[in-house]
Amino acid sequence: MGKEIKPRGVKKGETPQWKVGRKATGRKRDKSLTFKLTEDEKVFLINKLKLSKEKTNTDALLKLLGYEK
């Protein structure tokens, strides 16, 4: 047993130097917007978004509002 075995954990106050885990992908949409609706309003809005044939609800809502880059 000539090798000294180091503990795997990180000591208190130190930051881990591991380069593991899922990396950020540079998301473009990282802000959220929330508001309250009644159940009827929610169903109406979801149906309108589905009729739009866009890939995401965000894209559908922006199209309905007339947003252009």
PDB file of C-alpha atoms in Angstrom:
ATOM      1  CA  MET A   1       0.000   0.000   0.000  1.00  0.00           C
ATOM      2  CA  GLY A   2       2.521   2.574  -1.130  1.00  0.00           C
ATOM      3  CA  LYS A   3      -0.048   4.887  -2.735  1.00  0.00           C
ATOM      4  CA  GLU A   4      -1.801   7.495  -0.662  1.00  0.00           C
ATOM      5  CA  ILE A   5      -5.518   7.522  -1.404  1.00  0.00           C
ATOM      6  CA  LYS A   6      -7.067  10.995  -1.587  1.00  0.00           C
ATOM      7  CA  PRO A   7     -10.651  11.553  -0.474  1.00  0.00           C
ATOM      8  CA  ARG A   8     -13.113  12.062  -3.304  1.00  0.00           C
ATOM      9  CA  GLY A   9     -15.136  14.840  -1.740  1.00  0.00           C
ATOM     10  CA  VAL A  10     -14.448  18.549  -1.591  1.00  0.00           C
ATOM     11  CA  LYS A  11     -13.320  20.159   1.637  1.00  0.00           C
ATOM     12  CA  LYS A  12     -15.515  22.800   3.232  1.00  0.00           C
ATOM     13  CA  GLY A  13     -15.006  26.190   1.568  1.00  0.00           C
ATOM     14  CA  GLU A  14     -13.372  24.797  -1.591  1.00  0.00           C
ATOM     15  CA  THR A  15     -14.971  24.792  -5.014  1.00  0.00           C
ATOM     16  CA  PRO A  16     -14.908  21.546  -6.992  1.00  0.00           C
ATOM     17  CA  GLN A  17     -12.676  21.496 -10.070  1.00  0.00           C
ATOM     18  CA  TRP A  18     -14.545  18.711 -11.839  1.00  0.00           C
ATOM     19  CA  LYS A  19     -15.434  19.377 -15.454  1.00  0.00           C
ATOM     20  CA  VAL A  20     -18.386  17.010 -15.607  1.00  0.00           C
ATOM     21  CA  GLY A  21     -22.092  17.381 -16.172  1.00  0.00           C
ATOM     22  CA  ARG A  22     -24.255  18.928 -18.802  1.00  0.00           C
ATOM     23  CA  LYS A  23     -22.848  22.096 -20.320  1.00  0.00           C
ATOM     24  CA  ALA A  24     -24.881  25.175 -21.201  1.00  0.00           C
ATOM     25  CA  THR A  25     -25.942  25.284 -24.840  1.00  0.00           C
ATOM     26  CA  GLY A  26     -26.352  29.046 -25.214  1.00  0.00           C
ATOM     27  CA  ARG A  27     -30.128  29.141 -25.108  1.00  0.00           C
ATOM     28  CA  LYS A  28     -31.633  32.097 -26.905  1.00  0.00           C
ATOM     29  CA  ARG A  29     -34.884  32.215 -24.962  1.00  0.00           C
ATOM     30  CA  ASP A  30     -34.043  32.298 -21.296  1.00  0.00           C
ATOM     31  CA  LYS A  31     -36.574  34.841 -19.966  1.00  0.00           C
ATOM     32  CA  SER A  32     -40.064  33.936 -18.807  1.00  0.00           C
ATOM     33  CA  LEU A  33     -43.366  35.780 -18.744  1.00  0.00           C
ATOM     34  CA  THR A  34     -46.283  34.637 -16.582  1.00  0.00           C
ATOM     35  CA  PHE A  35     -49.812  35.869 -16.148  1.00  0.00           C
ATOM     36  CA  LYS A  36     -53.049  34.538 -14.687  1.00  0.00           C
ATOM     37  CA  LEU A  37     -56.034  33.339 -16.712  1.00  0.00           C
ATOM     38  CA  THR A  38     -59.362  31.735 -15.990  1.00  0.00           C
ATOM     39  CA  GLU A  39     -59.795  28.129 -17.107  1.00  0.00           C
ATOM     40  CA  ASP A  40     -61.933  29.228 -20.082  1.00  0.00           C
ATOM     41  CA  GLU A  41     -59.350  31.807 -21.164  1.00  0.00           C
ATOM     42  CA  LYS A  42     -56.583  29.211 -20.877  1.00  0.00           C
ATOM     43  CA  VAL A  43     -58.456  26.720 -23.076  1.00  0.00           C
ATOM     44  CA  PHE A  44     -59.183  29.462 -25.611  1.00  0.00           C
ATOM     45  CA  LEU A  45     -55.534  30.562 -25.744  1.00  0.00           C
ATOM     46  CA  ILE A  46     -54.198  27.011 -26.080  1.00  0.00           C
ATOM     47  CA  ASN A  47     -56.634  26.296 -28.919  1.00  0.00           C
ATOM     48  CA  LYS A  48     -55.534  29.468 -30.729  1.00  0.00           C
ATOM     49  CA  LEU A  49     -51.873  28.492 -30.334  1.00  0.00           C
ATOM     50  CA  LYS A  50     -52.530  24.974 -31.676  1.00  0.00           C
ATOM     51  CA  LEU A  51     -54.304  26.361 -34.760  1.00  0.00           C
ATOM     52  CA  SER A  52     -51.190  28.346 -35.630  1.00  0.00           C
ATOM     53  CA  LYS A  53     -49.197  25.231 -36.747  1.00  0.00           C
ATOM     54  CA  GLU A  54     -45.988  26.651 -35.262  1.00  0.00           C
ATOM     55  CA  LYS A  55     -43.420  24.367 -33.638  1.00  0.00           C
ATOM     56  CA  THR A  56     -43.650  25.898 -30.144  1.00  0.00           C
ATOM     57  CA  ASN A  57     -46.261  27.837 -28.219  1.00  0.00           C
ATOM     58  CA  THR A  58     -43.817  30.743 -27.953  1.00  0.00           C
ATOM     59  CA  ASP A  59     -43.427  30.902 -31.732  1.00  0.00           C
ATOM     60  CA  ALA A  60     -47.205  30.680 -32.164  1.00  0.00           C
ATOM     61  CA  LEU A  61     -47.850  33.501 -29.701  1.00  0.00           C
ATOM     62  CA  LEU A  62     -45.242  35.760 -31.307  1.00  0.00           C
ATOM     63  CA  LYS A  63     -46.766  35.090 -34.732  1.00  0.00           C
ATOM     64  CA  LEU A  64     -50.264  35.945 -33.459  1.00  0.00           C
ATOM     65  CA  LEU A  65     -48.936  39.187 -31.972  1.00  0.00           C
ATOM     66  CA  GLY A  66     -47.193  40.093 -35.222  1.00  0.00           C
ATOM     67  CA  TYR A  67     -43.640  40.110 -33.851  1.00  0.00           C
ATOM     68  CA  GLU A  68     -40.928  40.232 -36.528  1.00  0.00           C
ATOM     69  CA  LYS A  69     -37.165  40.377 -35.951  1.00  0.00           C
TER      70      LYS A  69
END
